[in-house]
Short mmCIF file of C-alpha atoms and ligand atoms in Angstrom, two decimals:
data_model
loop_
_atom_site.label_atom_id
_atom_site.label_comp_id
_atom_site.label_asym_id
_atom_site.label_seq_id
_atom_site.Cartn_x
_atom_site.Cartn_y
_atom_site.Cartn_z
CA UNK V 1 0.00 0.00 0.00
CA UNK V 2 1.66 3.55 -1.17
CA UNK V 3 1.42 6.11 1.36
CA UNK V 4 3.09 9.66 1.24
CA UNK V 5 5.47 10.45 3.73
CA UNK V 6 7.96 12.86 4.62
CA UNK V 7 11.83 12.52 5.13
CA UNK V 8 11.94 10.46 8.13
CA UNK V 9 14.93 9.25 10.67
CA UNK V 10 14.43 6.02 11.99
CA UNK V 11 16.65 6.48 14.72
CA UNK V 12 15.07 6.61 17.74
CA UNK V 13 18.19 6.66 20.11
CA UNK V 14 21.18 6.01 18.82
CA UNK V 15 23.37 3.95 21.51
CA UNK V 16 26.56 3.61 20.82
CA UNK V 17 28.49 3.72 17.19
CA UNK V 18 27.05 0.40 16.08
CA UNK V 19 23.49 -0.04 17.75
CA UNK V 20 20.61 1.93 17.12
CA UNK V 21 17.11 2.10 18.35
CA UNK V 22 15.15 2.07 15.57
CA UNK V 23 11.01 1.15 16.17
CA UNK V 24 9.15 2.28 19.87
CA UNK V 25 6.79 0.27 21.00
CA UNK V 26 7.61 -2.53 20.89
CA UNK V 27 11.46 -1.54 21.17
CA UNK V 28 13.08 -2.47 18.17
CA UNK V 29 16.99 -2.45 17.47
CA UNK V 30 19.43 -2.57 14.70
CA UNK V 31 23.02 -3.76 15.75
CA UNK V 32 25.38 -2.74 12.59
CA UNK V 33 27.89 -5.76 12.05
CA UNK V 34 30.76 -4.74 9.79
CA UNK V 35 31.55 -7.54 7.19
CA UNK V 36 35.00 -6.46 6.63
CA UNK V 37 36.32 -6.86 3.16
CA UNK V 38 33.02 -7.44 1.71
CA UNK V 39 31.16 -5.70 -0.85
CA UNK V 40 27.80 -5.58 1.35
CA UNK V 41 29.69 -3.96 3.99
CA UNK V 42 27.66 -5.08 7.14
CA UNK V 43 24.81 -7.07 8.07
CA UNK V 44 21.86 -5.84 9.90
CA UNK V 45 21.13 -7.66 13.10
CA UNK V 46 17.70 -6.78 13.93
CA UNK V 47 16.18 -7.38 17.97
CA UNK V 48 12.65 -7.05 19.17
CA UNK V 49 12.84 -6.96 22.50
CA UNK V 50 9.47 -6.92 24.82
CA UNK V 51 7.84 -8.29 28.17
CA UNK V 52 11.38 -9.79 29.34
CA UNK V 53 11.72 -11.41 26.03
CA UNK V 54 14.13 -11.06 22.94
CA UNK V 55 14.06 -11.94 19.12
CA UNK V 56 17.43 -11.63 17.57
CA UNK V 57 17.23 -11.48 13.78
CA UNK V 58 20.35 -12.60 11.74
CA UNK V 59 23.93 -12.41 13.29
CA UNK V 60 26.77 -11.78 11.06
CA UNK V 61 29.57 -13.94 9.86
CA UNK V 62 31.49 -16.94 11.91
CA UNK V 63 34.65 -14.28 12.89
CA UNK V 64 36.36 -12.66 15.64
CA UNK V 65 34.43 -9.17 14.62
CA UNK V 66 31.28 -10.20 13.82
CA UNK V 67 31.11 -11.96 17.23
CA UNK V 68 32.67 -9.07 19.12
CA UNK V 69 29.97 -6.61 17.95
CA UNK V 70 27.11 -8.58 18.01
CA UNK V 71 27.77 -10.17 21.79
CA UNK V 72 28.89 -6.14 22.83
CA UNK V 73 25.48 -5.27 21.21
CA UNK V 74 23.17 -7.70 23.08
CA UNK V 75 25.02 -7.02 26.13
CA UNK V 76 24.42 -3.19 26.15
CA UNK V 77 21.16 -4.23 25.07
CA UNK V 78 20.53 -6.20 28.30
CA UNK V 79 20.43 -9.29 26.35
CA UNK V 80 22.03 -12.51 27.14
CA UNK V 81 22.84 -14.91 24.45
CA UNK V 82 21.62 -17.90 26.95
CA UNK V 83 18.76 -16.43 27.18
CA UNK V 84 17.02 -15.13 23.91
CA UNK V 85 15.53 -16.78 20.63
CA UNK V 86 17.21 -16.36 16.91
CA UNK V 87 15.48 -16.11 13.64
CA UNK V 88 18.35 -17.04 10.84
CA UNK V 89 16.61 -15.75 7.48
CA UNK V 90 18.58 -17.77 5.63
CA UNK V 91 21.67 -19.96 4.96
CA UNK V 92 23.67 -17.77 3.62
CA UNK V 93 26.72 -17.23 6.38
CA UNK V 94 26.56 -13.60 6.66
CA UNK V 95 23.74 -14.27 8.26
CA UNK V 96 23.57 -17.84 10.12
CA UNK V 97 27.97 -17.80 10.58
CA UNK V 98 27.34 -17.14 14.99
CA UNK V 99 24.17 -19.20 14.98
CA UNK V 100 25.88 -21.93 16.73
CA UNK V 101 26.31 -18.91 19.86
CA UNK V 102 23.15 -19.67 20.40
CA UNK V 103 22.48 -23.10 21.17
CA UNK V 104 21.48 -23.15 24.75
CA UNK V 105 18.61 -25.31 26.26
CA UNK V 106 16.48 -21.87 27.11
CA UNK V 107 16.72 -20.46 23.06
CA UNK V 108 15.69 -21.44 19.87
CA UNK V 109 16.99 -21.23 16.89
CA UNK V 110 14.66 -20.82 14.43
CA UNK V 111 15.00 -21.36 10.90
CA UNK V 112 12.27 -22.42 7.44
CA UNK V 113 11.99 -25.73 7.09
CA UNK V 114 12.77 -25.92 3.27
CA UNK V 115 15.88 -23.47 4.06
CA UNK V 116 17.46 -25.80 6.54
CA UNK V 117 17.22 -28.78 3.94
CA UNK V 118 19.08 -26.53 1.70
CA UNK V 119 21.63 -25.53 4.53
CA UNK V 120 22.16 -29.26 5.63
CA UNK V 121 23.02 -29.84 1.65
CA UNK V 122 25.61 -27.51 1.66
CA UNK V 123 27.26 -28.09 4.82
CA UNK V 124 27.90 -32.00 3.17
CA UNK V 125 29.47 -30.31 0.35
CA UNK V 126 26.06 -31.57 -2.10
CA UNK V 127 25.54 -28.15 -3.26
CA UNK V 128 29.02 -27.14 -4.28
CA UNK V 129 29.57 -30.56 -6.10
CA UNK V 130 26.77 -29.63 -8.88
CA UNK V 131 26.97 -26.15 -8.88
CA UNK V 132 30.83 -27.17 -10.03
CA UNK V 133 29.86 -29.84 -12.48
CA UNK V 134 27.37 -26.84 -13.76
CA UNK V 135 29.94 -24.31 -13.77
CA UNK V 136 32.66 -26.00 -15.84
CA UNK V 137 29.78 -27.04 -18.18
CA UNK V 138 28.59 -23.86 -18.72
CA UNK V 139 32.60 -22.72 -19.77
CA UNK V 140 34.08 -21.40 -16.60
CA UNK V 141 37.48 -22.11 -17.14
CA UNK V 142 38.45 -24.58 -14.22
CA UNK V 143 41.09 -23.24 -12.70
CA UNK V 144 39.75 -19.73 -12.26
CA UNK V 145 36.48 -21.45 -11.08
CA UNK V 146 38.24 -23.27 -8.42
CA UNK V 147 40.64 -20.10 -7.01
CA UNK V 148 36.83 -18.46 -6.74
CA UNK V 149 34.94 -21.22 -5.21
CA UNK V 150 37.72 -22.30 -2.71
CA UNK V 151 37.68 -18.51 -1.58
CA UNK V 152 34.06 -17.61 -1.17
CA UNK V 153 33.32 -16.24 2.24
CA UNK V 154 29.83 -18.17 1.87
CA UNK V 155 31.77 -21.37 2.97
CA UNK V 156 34.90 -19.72 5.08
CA UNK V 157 32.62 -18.07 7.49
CA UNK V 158 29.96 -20.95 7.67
CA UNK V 159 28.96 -22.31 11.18
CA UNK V 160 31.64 -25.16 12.34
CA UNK V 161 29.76 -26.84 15.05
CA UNK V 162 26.21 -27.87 14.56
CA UNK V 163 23.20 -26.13 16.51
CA UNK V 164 19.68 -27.43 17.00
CA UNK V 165 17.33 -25.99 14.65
CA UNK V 166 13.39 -25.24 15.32
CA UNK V 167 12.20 -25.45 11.63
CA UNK V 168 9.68 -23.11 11.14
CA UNK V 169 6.81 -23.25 7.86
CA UNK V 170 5.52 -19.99 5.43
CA UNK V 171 2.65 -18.37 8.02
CA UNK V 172 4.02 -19.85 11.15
CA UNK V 173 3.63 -17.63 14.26
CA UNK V 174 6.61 -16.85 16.48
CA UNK V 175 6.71 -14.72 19.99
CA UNK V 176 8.49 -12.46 21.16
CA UNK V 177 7.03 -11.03 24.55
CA UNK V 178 4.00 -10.01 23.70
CA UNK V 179 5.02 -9.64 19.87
CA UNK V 180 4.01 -11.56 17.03
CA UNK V 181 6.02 -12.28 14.69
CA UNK V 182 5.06 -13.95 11.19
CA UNK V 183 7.79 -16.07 9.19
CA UNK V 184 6.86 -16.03 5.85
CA UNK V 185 8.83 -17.68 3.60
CA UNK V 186 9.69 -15.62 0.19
CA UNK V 187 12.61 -18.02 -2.21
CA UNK V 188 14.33 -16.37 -4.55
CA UNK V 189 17.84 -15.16 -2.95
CA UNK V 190 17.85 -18.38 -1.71
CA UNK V 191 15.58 -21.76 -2.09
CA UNK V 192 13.95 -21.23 1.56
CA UNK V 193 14.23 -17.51 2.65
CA UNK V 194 11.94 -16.43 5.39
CA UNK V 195 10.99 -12.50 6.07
CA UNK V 196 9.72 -11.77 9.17
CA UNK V 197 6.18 -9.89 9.51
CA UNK V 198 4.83 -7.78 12.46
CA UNK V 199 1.04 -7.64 11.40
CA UNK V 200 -0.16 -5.28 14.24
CA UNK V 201 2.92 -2.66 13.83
CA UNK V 202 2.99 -3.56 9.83
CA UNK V 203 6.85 -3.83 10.08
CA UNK V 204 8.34 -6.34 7.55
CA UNK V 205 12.13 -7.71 8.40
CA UNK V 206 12.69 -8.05 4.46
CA UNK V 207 15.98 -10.21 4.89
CA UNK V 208 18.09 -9.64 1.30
CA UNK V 209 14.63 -10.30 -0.38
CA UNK V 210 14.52 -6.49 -1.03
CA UNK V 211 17.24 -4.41 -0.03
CA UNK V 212 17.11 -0.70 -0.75
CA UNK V 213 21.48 0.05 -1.82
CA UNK V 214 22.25 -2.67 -3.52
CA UNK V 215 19.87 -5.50 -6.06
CA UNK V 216 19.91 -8.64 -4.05
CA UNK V 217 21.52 -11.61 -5.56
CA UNK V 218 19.87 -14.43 -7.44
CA UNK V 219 21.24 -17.23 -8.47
CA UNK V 220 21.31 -20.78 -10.00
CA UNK V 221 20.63 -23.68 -7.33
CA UNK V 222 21.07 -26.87 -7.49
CA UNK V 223 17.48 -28.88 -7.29
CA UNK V 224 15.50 -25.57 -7.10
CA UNK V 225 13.83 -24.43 -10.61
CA UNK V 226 13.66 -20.90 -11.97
CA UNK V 227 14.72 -19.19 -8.64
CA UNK V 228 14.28 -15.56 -10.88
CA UNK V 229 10.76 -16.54 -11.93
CA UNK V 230 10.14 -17.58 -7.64
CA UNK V 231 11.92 -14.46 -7.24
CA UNK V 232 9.69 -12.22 -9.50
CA UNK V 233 6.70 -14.00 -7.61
CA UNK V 234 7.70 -13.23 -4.15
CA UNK V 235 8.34 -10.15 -5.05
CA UNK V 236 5.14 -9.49 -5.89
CA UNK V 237 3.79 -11.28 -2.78
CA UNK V 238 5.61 -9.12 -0.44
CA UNK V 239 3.36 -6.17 -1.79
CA UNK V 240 0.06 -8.00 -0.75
CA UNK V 241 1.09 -7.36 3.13
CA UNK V 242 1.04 -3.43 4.21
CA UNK V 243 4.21 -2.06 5.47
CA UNK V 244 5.05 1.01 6.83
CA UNK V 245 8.59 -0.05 7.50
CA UNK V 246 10.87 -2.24 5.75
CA UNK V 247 13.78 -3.27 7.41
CA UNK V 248 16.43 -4.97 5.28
CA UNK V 249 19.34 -7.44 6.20
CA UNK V 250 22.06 -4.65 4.41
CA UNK V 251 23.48 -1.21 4.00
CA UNK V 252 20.68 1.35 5.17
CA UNK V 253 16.93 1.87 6.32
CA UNK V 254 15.45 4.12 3.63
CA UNK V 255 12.64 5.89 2.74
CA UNK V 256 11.63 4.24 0.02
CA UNK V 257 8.65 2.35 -0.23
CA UNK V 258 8.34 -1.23 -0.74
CA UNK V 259 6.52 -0.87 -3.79
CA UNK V 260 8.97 2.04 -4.49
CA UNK V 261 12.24 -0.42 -4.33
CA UNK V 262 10.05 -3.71 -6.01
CA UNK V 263 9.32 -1.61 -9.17
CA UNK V 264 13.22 -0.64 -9.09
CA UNK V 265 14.15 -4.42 -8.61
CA UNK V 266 12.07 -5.14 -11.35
CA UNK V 267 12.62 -3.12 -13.71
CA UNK V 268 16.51 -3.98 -13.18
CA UNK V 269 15.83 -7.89 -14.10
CA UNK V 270 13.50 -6.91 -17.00
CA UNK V 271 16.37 -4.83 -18.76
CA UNK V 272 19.14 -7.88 -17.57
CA UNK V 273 16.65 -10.21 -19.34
CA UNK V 274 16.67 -8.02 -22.68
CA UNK V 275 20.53 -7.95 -22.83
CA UNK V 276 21.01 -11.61 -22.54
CA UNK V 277 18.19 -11.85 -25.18
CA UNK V 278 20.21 -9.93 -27.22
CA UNK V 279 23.54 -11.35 -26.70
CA UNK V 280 22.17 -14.86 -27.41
CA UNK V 281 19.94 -13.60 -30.90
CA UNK V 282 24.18 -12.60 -32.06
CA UNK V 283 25.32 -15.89 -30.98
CA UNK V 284 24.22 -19.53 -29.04
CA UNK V 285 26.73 -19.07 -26.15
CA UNK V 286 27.26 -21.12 -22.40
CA UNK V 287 26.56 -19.02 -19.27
CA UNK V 288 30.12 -18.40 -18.81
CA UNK V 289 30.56 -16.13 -22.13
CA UNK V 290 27.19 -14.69 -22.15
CA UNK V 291 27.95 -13.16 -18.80
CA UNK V 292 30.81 -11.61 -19.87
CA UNK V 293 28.93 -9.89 -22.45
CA UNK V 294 27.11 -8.21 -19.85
CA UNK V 295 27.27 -5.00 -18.03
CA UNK V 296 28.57 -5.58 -14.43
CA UNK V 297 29.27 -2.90 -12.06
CA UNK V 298 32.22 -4.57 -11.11
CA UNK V 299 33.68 -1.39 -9.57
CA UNK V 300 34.38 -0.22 -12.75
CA UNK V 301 36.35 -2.92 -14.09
CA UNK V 302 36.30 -4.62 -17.27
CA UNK V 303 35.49 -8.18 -17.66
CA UNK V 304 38.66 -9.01 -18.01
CA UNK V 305 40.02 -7.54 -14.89
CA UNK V 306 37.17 -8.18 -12.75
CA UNK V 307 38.21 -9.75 -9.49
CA UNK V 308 37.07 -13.26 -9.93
CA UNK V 309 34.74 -13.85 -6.84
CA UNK V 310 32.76 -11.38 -8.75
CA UNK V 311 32.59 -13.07 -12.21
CA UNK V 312 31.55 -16.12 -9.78
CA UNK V 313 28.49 -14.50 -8.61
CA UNK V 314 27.74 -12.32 -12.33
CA UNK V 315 27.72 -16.02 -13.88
CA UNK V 316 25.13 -17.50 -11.23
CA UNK V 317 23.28 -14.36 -11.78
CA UNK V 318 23.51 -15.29 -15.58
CA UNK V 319 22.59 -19.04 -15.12
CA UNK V 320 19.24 -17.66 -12.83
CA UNK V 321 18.20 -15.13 -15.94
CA UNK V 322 18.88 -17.55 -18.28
CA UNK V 323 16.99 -20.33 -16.71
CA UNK V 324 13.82 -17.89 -16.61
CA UNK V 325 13.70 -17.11 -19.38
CA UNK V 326 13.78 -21.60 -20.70
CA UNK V 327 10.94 -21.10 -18.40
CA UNK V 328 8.85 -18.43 -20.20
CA UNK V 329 9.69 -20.84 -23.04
CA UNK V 330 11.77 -18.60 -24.86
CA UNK V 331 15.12 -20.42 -25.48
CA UNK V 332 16.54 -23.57 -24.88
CA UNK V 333 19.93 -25.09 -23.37
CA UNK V 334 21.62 -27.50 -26.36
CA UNK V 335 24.10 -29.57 -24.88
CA UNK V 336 27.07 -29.70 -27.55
CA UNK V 337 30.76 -31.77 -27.35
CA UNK V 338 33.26 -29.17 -28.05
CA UNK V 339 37.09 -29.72 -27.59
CA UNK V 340 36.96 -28.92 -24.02
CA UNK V 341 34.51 -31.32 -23.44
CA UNK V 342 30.70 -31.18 -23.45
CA UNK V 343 29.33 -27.83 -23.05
CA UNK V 344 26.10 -25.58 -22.95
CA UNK V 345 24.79 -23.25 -25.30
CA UNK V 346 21.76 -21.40 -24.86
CA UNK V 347 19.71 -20.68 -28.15
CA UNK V 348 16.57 -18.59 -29.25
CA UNK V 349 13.66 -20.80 -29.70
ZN1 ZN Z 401 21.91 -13.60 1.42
#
């Protein structure tokens, strides 16, 4: 629902450099984790905090500063990690990596059901074998794939102990002191990611389903089809709940509306679509080569020079558009033997 509104600061209180109160009533705060050295920056750990109780909301990555800020934060918070509940969003471990912190007999960790299948997958390696076999088919050259894979901070920072998980389902209802909290479970960034709804004070905890400073990443994954066209579905579905504040897992609060930063989102995949239309119409080409045919804003950087964790990501990103648009029916993946092997070419239909 578009309303009109003015300018607004969400701070409330600011309380020290890194946590912020940002929602009165029930008190509502934003701890900001750095994630040093990577692009996003920092991760927004969210707490609700009522009626003796606490919600934590995401937590950072498994390191020495992510830990240090987010155990300072729930301290000056009044918060003991014995002694409060965590919603992880998703699997991803910028925002699950201290999850294992939690795992006392008073807390619960709670997590979507379909998310923590997906999370079990990739901590036994499943998901990295395809997504390789995948990879090399679609023309990554190998050893460049590996050098990007083997440094990804998605499996460096990952938990390293295991943590008992209370799997939650789309529309289930959580507490939080006299809070209610909705999961509601919105794939696309990943195959299971939940946003958390607060019906009564129409907040929405929008996890990296819509962020407002940077275009959340969407991917190919393994056993999941057409994560864009989910994507593109649940972005629409997020519209059919009114909220007044949005709340994302990165970068800044904003003033933006939902519907505001949905239409941007949008529009963004529509025009990515109609370049790798037209790259393919030139010439049938594998993932690898229609990607870097595309325009990246990899800090300015050519192709070419492009660190390679990036070109990882821009070719997932490629794989996710291109499976959409087999799905709208409008081209098709030939597999072909070239000298390198057996690869993939896309083609118009
Ligand atoms: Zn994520």
């Amino acid at each position: 629902m578009e309303r009109s509104r003015k300018k607004r600061n969400f701070i409330i209180e600011r309380i020290d450099s890194m946590i912020e109160q940002i929602f009165h009533n029930p008190d509502i705060y934003r701890i900001d984790v750095p994630l040093m050295g990577n692009p996003l920056k920092n991760l927004n750990s969210y707490v609700i905090k009522d009626n003796g109780e606490s919600l934590v909301i995401d937590t950072g990555f498994r390191n020495e500063e992510c830990l240090q800020v987010l155990m300072e934060g729930l301290k000056k918070l009044g918060i003991s990690k014995e002694h409060t509940n965590l919603f992880v969003t998703h699997l991803h471990s910028d925002h699950l990596g201290l999850a294992q912190y939690f795992d006392y007999p008073d807390t619960r960790i709670y997590m979507g059901q379909r998310e923590n299948y997906y999370f079990r997958k990739l901590l036994h390696g499943e998901v990295r074998e395809e997504r390789t076999r995948l990879y090399l088919a679609e023309g990554y050259p190998p050893k460049k794939y590996h050098e990007a894979d083997n440094r990804n901070p998605a499996r460096v920072f990952m938990p390293n102990k295991d943590f008992a998980v209370a799997e939650v389902t789309d529309g289930a209802h959580i507490r939080a002191g006299d809070v209610e909290v909705t999961a509601l479970e919105m794939p696309g960034h990943t195959p299971g990611l939940m946003c958390c709804y607060l019906e009564k004070e129409k907040v929405m905890f929008t996890s990296d389903h819509v962020l407002f400073d940077i275009t959340p990443n969407i991917t190919n994954w393994p056993g999941m089809e057409n994560p864009l066209g989910c994507y593109l579905k649940n972005l629409d579905r997020i519209l059919e709940y009114e909220v007044l504040y949005a709340f994302p897992a990165h970068r800044n609060l904003s003033d933006k509306t939902l519907q505001q930063r949905v239409g941007e989102i949008k529009s963004h995949h529509e025009k990515r679509l109609q370049e790798i239309r037209d790259i393919i119409k030139k010439k049938p080409a594998g993932a690898y080569e229609i990607a870097a045919g595309l325009t990246w804003s990899m800090r300015g950087a050519p192709w070419e020079k492009a660190p390679e964790k990036q070109k990882w990501f821009a070719v997932g990103e490629t794989l996710a558009h291109l499976e959409y648009l087999m799905g709208e029916g409008e081209i098709l993946r030939e597999q072909r033997e070239t000298d390198r092997g057996w690869r993939h070419f896309y083609i118009l239909k």
